Amino acid sequence: MAAEEDNPFNGEGEAEETVEETSEGCGWCDRLQRSVAKWMLPEHARDIYLERANCCPPPIFIILISIGELAVFIYYAVWKPQKQWITLDKGILNSPLTYRPDKREEAWRFISYMFVHAGVEHILGNLTLQLLLGIPLELVHKGIEVGTVYLSGVLAGSLASSIFDPLHALVGASGGVYALIGGYFMNALVNFKEMIPLLGAFRIVAILLIVGTDVGFALYRRFISHEVGYAVSFVAHIAGGMAGMTVGFVFFSNYNQKLLKDPKFWVCIVGYFAFILFAVLFNIFLSPA
């Protein structure tokens, strides 16, 4: 026993054992975290993230929200009477979840409309975007921050729609999705040089293409197409994106930093709540609906 303890090769054996354990630990979760760090964080924050990173808890907020939205869509497509389910009809307009100008005193509708979608392409587009972007963001920033950004976009979308599109109903999670996109876009833009320039350029171009296509389709459905069903508001897309470029940017660009000491945090938060206050007063006193 003593001979083994005095063995000069013990140190080497321990090093080999450590290497073996490390290589075993580099499983799918470790590879996932490294990929997420490369895409989501500037270079100076990656090492800190990787030291702390683990897959527990999983990105539960985005997954639960997506399951909820899909469940509500299936409910109205299958169990509620519809003329068609490719583009849902009267069932979603009468839903207690849909935002309707004539029922805006039911304040929950300013949030709950995110669970209702106007058709297959609408729900699939939102679910695809929020899962592809939201899961990596939640792995880095955790559920409370991603949830705050997402819901700030949902609320901004409905309030902006009530101001600039006051006579139309609103459905869909586009406000929340665009808040995630807006926050990530600003982070990629501001930290362009630190996030691998080629990948940074790809991110920005991809986001612009996705947003341009989606908003263009929403505008087409609203003003040009005469298909049966209810139009998707393009105002919520823009307002959600603006919420993401302010509130989302502050959260997503300040990894491992104290937000309360960051002046950008207070500017964005005060600006956001000033808009919320104005929108509430507009709906109470000035809305034509």
Short mmCIF file of C-alpha atoms in Angstrom, two decimals:
data_model
loop_
_atom_site.label_atom_id
_atom_site.label_comp_id
_atom_site.label_asym_id
_atom_site.label_seq_id
_atom_site.Cartn_x
_atom_site.Cartn_y
_atom_site.Cartn_z
CA MET A 1 0.00 0.00 0.00
CA ALA A 2 2.78 2.39 0.96
CA ALA A 3 4.74 1.46 -2.15
CA GLU A 4 1.77 2.31 -4.28
CA GLU A 5 1.38 5.69 -2.57
CA ASP A 6 5.07 6.50 -3.11
CA ASN A 7 4.93 5.40 -6.72
CA PRO A 8 6.20 8.32 -8.87
CA PHE A 9 3.80 7.30 -11.65
CA ASN A 10 0.72 7.90 -9.48
CA GLY A 11 0.50 11.49 -10.69
CA GLU A 12 0.46 10.32 -14.29
CA GLY A 13 -2.16 7.74 -13.50
CA GLU A 14 -4.36 10.39 -11.90
CA ALA A 15 -3.96 12.62 -14.96
CA GLU A 16 -4.94 9.77 -17.25
CA GLU A 17 -7.96 9.05 -15.07
CA THR A 18 -8.99 12.72 -15.17
CA VAL A 19 -8.66 12.85 -18.95
CA GLU A 20 -10.72 9.70 -19.24
CA GLU A 21 -13.43 11.10 -16.99
CA THR A 22 -13.44 14.39 -18.91
CA SER A 23 -13.75 12.68 -22.25
CA GLU A 24 -16.61 10.59 -20.88
CA GLY A 25 -18.28 13.77 -19.62
CA CYS A 26 -18.08 15.37 -23.06
CA GLY A 27 -21.36 13.82 -24.13
CA TRP A 28 -24.23 15.23 -26.10
CA CYS A 29 -24.98 17.87 -23.47
CA ASP A 30 -21.42 19.21 -23.54
CA ARG A 31 -21.36 19.34 -27.33
CA LEU A 32 -24.75 21.06 -27.32
CA GLN A 33 -23.57 23.66 -24.83
CA ARG A 34 -20.46 24.44 -26.87
CA SER A 35 -22.54 24.93 -30.01
CA VAL A 36 -25.01 27.10 -28.13
CA ALA A 37 -22.19 29.23 -26.69
CA LYS A 38 -20.73 29.78 -30.16
CA TRP A 39 -24.07 30.93 -31.60
CA MET A 40 -25.52 32.83 -28.67
CA LEU A 41 -22.67 34.54 -26.83
CA PRO A 42 -19.78 36.88 -27.62
CA GLU A 43 -16.34 35.37 -27.17
CA HIS A 44 -15.57 36.93 -23.78
CA ALA A 45 -18.65 35.29 -22.18
CA ARG A 46 -18.29 31.76 -23.56
CA ASP A 47 -15.77 30.40 -21.06
CA ILE A 48 -17.86 31.62 -18.11
CA TYR A 49 -20.97 30.03 -19.60
CA LEU A 50 -19.25 26.70 -20.29
CA GLU A 51 -17.94 26.53 -16.72
CA ARG A 52 -21.48 26.77 -15.38
CA ALA A 53 -23.45 25.15 -18.19
CA ASN A 54 -25.57 22.08 -17.73
CA CYS A 55 -28.77 20.74 -19.21
CA CYS A 56 -30.65 20.91 -15.89
CA PRO A 57 -33.10 22.45 -15.78
CA PRO A 58 -34.06 21.97 -19.44
CA PRO A 59 -35.54 24.90 -21.43
CA ILE A 60 -38.95 24.29 -19.91
CA PHE A 61 -40.60 27.67 -20.61
CA ILE A 62 -40.38 27.55 -24.40
CA ILE A 63 -41.31 23.86 -24.48
CA LEU A 64 -44.39 24.35 -22.27
CA ILE A 65 -45.55 27.44 -24.17
CA SER A 66 -45.18 25.57 -27.47
CA ILE A 67 -47.12 22.57 -26.15
CA GLY A 68 -49.86 24.90 -24.91
CA GLU A 69 -50.14 26.68 -28.26
CA LEU A 70 -50.23 23.41 -30.18
CA ALA A 71 -52.85 21.95 -27.81
CA VAL A 72 -55.13 24.98 -28.23
CA PHE A 73 -54.74 24.84 -32.01
CA ILE A 74 -55.66 21.13 -32.09
CA TYR A 75 -58.64 21.80 -29.81
CA TYR A 76 -60.10 24.42 -32.13
CA ALA A 77 -59.19 22.48 -35.28
CA VAL A 78 -60.67 19.16 -34.17
CA TRP A 79 -63.18 19.56 -31.32
CA LYS A 80 -64.73 22.90 -32.20
CA PRO A 81 -67.00 23.05 -35.27
CA GLN A 82 -65.05 24.51 -38.19
CA LYS A 83 -65.73 24.85 -41.88
CA GLN A 84 -62.07 24.14 -42.44
CA TRP A 85 -59.00 23.65 -40.26
CA ILE A 86 -56.26 24.72 -42.68
CA THR A 87 -57.33 28.29 -41.90
CA LEU A 88 -59.52 28.28 -38.82
CA ASP A 89 -62.81 30.09 -39.02
CA LYS A 90 -65.47 31.27 -36.56
CA GLY A 91 -64.30 29.09 -33.66
CA ILE A 92 -61.19 31.16 -33.00
CA LEU A 93 -63.03 34.49 -33.25
CA ASN A 94 -65.41 33.38 -30.49
CA SER A 95 -62.64 31.96 -28.34
CA PRO A 96 -62.28 33.47 -24.85
CA LEU A 97 -58.53 33.59 -25.58
CA THR A 98 -58.63 35.72 -28.75
CA TYR A 99 -58.00 39.45 -28.46
CA ARG A 100 -61.10 41.27 -29.70
CA PRO A 101 -61.51 45.07 -29.64
CA ASP A 102 -65.11 44.80 -28.42
CA LYS A 103 -64.01 42.65 -25.47
CA ARG A 104 -60.81 44.42 -24.53
CA GLU A 105 -62.09 45.02 -21.00
CA GLU A 106 -61.31 41.31 -20.51
CA ALA A 107 -57.67 42.11 -19.86
CA TRP A 108 -56.37 38.54 -20.07
CA ARG A 109 -57.00 38.61 -23.82
CA PHE A 110 -54.01 40.95 -24.26
CA ILE A 111 -51.84 37.94 -23.33
CA SER A 112 -53.95 34.85 -24.00
CA TYR A 113 -54.31 35.56 -27.74
CA MET A 114 -50.83 34.03 -28.19
CA PHE A 115 -52.34 30.55 -27.73
CA VAL A 116 -54.72 30.86 -30.70
CA HIS A 117 -53.53 30.63 -34.31
CA ALA A 118 -55.23 31.33 -37.63
CA GLY A 119 -54.08 28.27 -39.57
CA VAL A 120 -51.55 25.51 -40.05
CA GLU A 121 -48.89 27.72 -41.63
CA HIS A 122 -49.37 30.25 -38.82
CA ILE A 123 -48.87 27.76 -35.97
CA LEU A 124 -46.05 25.87 -37.71
CA GLY A 125 -44.16 29.06 -38.49
CA ASN A 126 -44.35 30.35 -34.93
CA LEU A 127 -43.54 27.00 -33.30
CA THR A 128 -40.56 26.41 -35.60
CA LEU A 129 -39.05 29.84 -34.96
CA GLN A 130 -39.59 29.89 -31.21
CA LEU A 131 -38.24 26.38 -30.68
CA LEU A 132 -35.17 26.86 -32.90
CA LEU A 133 -34.30 30.18 -31.27
CA GLY A 134 -35.95 29.94 -27.87
CA ILE A 135 -34.39 26.66 -26.71
CA PRO A 136 -30.76 27.81 -27.23
CA LEU A 137 -31.57 31.20 -25.68
CA GLU A 138 -33.13 29.52 -22.66
CA LEU A 139 -30.14 27.22 -22.23
CA VAL A 140 -27.97 30.34 -21.90
CA HIS A 141 -30.24 32.85 -20.19
CA LYS A 142 -32.68 30.52 -18.38
CA GLY A 143 -36.45 30.54 -18.38
CA ILE A 144 -37.23 33.65 -16.35
CA GLU A 145 -35.30 35.96 -18.70
CA VAL A 146 -36.52 34.32 -21.91
CA GLY A 147 -40.06 34.24 -20.52
CA THR A 148 -39.89 37.92 -19.62
CA VAL A 149 -38.74 38.87 -23.12
CA TYR A 150 -41.30 36.60 -24.79
CA LEU A 151 -44.25 37.87 -22.77
CA SER A 152 -43.12 41.50 -23.15
CA GLY A 153 -43.37 40.99 -26.90
CA VAL A 154 -46.81 39.36 -26.62
CA LEU A 155 -48.14 42.27 -24.53
CA ALA A 156 -46.50 44.91 -26.74
CA GLY A 157 -48.00 43.21 -29.81
CA SER A 158 -51.59 43.31 -28.56
CA LEU A 159 -51.34 46.85 -27.17
CA ALA A 160 -49.77 48.18 -30.37
CA SER A 161 -52.44 46.42 -32.40
CA SER A 162 -55.13 48.02 -30.22
CA ILE A 163 -53.66 51.44 -31.09
CA PHE A 164 -52.66 51.13 -34.75
CA ASP A 165 -55.13 48.45 -35.85
CA PRO A 166 -57.92 49.06 -33.33
CA LEU A 167 -60.88 47.48 -35.12
CA HIS A 168 -59.45 44.03 -35.79
CA ALA A 169 -59.10 40.89 -33.71
CA LEU A 170 -55.67 39.45 -33.00
CA VAL A 171 -54.37 35.88 -32.71
CA GLY A 172 -50.98 34.19 -32.71
CA ALA A 173 -47.70 34.18 -30.81
CA SER A 174 -45.84 36.33 -33.34
CA GLY A 175 -45.30 39.13 -30.81
CA GLY A 176 -43.41 36.79 -28.49
CA VAL A 177 -41.50 35.12 -31.32
CA TYR A 178 -40.43 38.46 -32.74
CA ALA A 179 -39.31 39.62 -29.31
CA LEU A 180 -36.89 36.68 -29.21
CA ILE A 181 -35.76 37.44 -32.75
CA GLY A 182 -35.33 41.17 -32.01
CA GLY A 183 -33.27 40.55 -28.88
CA TYR A 184 -31.04 38.02 -30.60
CA PHE A 185 -30.65 40.26 -33.67
CA MET A 186 -29.47 43.22 -31.60
CA ASN A 187 -27.08 41.00 -29.65
CA ALA A 188 -25.60 39.62 -32.87
CA LEU A 189 -25.35 43.11 -34.35
CA VAL A 190 -23.71 44.80 -31.36
CA ASN A 191 -21.32 41.90 -30.69
CA PHE A 192 -20.69 41.22 -34.38
CA LYS A 193 -16.88 41.11 -34.16
CA GLU A 194 -16.87 38.85 -31.09
CA MET A 195 -19.38 36.32 -32.43
CA ILE A 196 -17.21 35.04 -35.33
CA PRO A 197 -17.73 37.49 -38.23
CA LEU A 198 -18.76 34.88 -40.81
CA LEU A 199 -21.32 33.37 -38.46
CA GLY A 200 -22.38 36.86 -37.41
CA ALA A 201 -23.06 37.83 -41.03
CA PHE A 202 -24.97 34.59 -41.57
CA ARG A 203 -27.10 35.22 -38.46
CA ILE A 204 -28.02 38.74 -39.51
CA VAL A 205 -28.83 37.78 -43.11
CA ALA A 206 -30.87 34.76 -41.98
CA ILE A 207 -32.88 36.87 -39.51
CA LEU A 208 -33.58 39.54 -42.12
CA LEU A 209 -34.72 36.91 -44.65
CA ILE A 210 -36.98 35.17 -42.14
CA VAL A 211 -38.49 38.40 -40.86
CA GLY A 212 -38.93 39.85 -44.35
CA THR A 213 -40.64 36.70 -45.61
CA ASP A 214 -42.92 36.36 -42.59
CA VAL A 215 -43.97 40.01 -42.42
CA GLY A 216 -44.44 40.03 -46.19
CA PHE A 217 -46.72 37.02 -45.93
CA ALA A 218 -48.70 38.66 -43.12
CA LEU A 219 -49.12 41.82 -45.22
CA TYR A 220 -50.21 39.69 -48.19
CA ARG A 221 -52.82 37.88 -46.12
CA ARG A 222 -54.08 41.12 -44.65
CA PHE A 223 -54.33 43.37 -47.70
CA ILE A 224 -54.20 41.22 -50.84
CA SER A 225 -55.41 37.68 -50.20
CA HIS A 226 -59.14 37.05 -50.03
CA GLU A 227 -58.96 33.58 -48.51
CA VAL A 228 -61.57 32.54 -45.98
CA GLY A 229 -60.62 33.12 -42.36
CA TYR A 230 -59.33 35.91 -40.18
CA ALA A 231 -56.32 38.04 -40.95
CA VAL A 232 -53.06 37.89 -39.03
CA SER A 233 -52.03 41.28 -37.69
CA PHE A 234 -48.69 42.56 -38.92
CA VAL A 235 -48.63 45.24 -36.18
CA ALA A 236 -47.94 42.60 -33.50
CA HIS A 237 -44.91 41.40 -35.47
CA ILE A 238 -43.37 44.88 -35.53
CA ALA A 239 -44.22 45.73 -31.91
CA GLY A 240 -42.88 42.37 -30.69
CA GLY A 241 -39.67 42.96 -32.59
CA MET A 242 -39.31 46.42 -31.04
CA ALA A 243 -39.84 44.96 -27.57
CA GLY A 244 -37.13 42.42 -28.31
CA MET A 245 -34.72 45.07 -29.59
CA THR A 246 -35.09 46.94 -26.29
CA VAL A 247 -36.02 44.65 -23.40
CA GLY A 248 -34.66 41.54 -25.12
CA PHE A 249 -31.40 43.20 -26.07
CA VAL A 250 -30.74 44.20 -22.47
CA PHE A 251 -31.30 40.67 -21.17
CA PHE A 252 -29.52 38.80 -23.97
CA SER A 253 -26.47 41.07 -24.23
CA ASN A 254 -25.69 41.16 -20.50
CA TYR A 255 -24.73 37.60 -19.72
CA ASN A 256 -23.17 37.31 -16.24
CA GLN A 257 -23.66 41.03 -15.57
CA LYS A 258 -25.80 42.85 -13.02
CA LEU A 259 -28.66 44.39 -14.94
CA LEU A 260 -29.61 46.88 -12.24
CA LYS A 261 -26.25 48.61 -12.66
CA ASP A 262 -26.58 48.90 -16.43
CA PRO A 263 -28.04 52.26 -17.62
CA LYS A 264 -29.34 50.54 -20.79
CA PHE A 265 -31.55 48.38 -18.62
CA TRP A 266 -33.28 51.35 -17.03
CA VAL A 267 -33.66 53.25 -20.31
CA CYS A 268 -35.27 50.23 -22.00
CA ILE A 269 -37.46 49.30 -19.04
CA VAL A 270 -38.70 52.87 -18.50
CA GLY A 271 -39.36 53.25 -22.23
CA TYR A 272 -41.26 49.95 -22.36
CA PHE A 273 -43.46 50.76 -19.36
CA ALA A 274 -44.09 54.28 -20.69
CA PHE A 275 -45.48 52.66 -23.84
CA ILE A 276 -47.59 50.25 -21.76
CA LEU A 277 -49.03 53.14 -19.75
CA PHE A 278 -49.81 55.15 -22.89
CA ALA A 279 -51.47 52.13 -24.53
CA VAL A 280 -53.62 51.44 -21.47
CA LEU A 281 -54.77 55.07 -21.30
CA PHE A 282 -55.45 55.05 -25.05
CA ASN A 283 -57.66 51.98 -24.71
CA ILE A 284 -59.58 53.51 -21.81
CA PHE A 285 -60.16 57.01 -23.17
CA LEU A 286 -59.33 57.27 -26.91
CA SER A 287 -59.87 53.95 -28.67
CA PRO A 288 -62.35 54.12 -31.59
CA ALA A 289 -63.34 50.52 -30.81
#
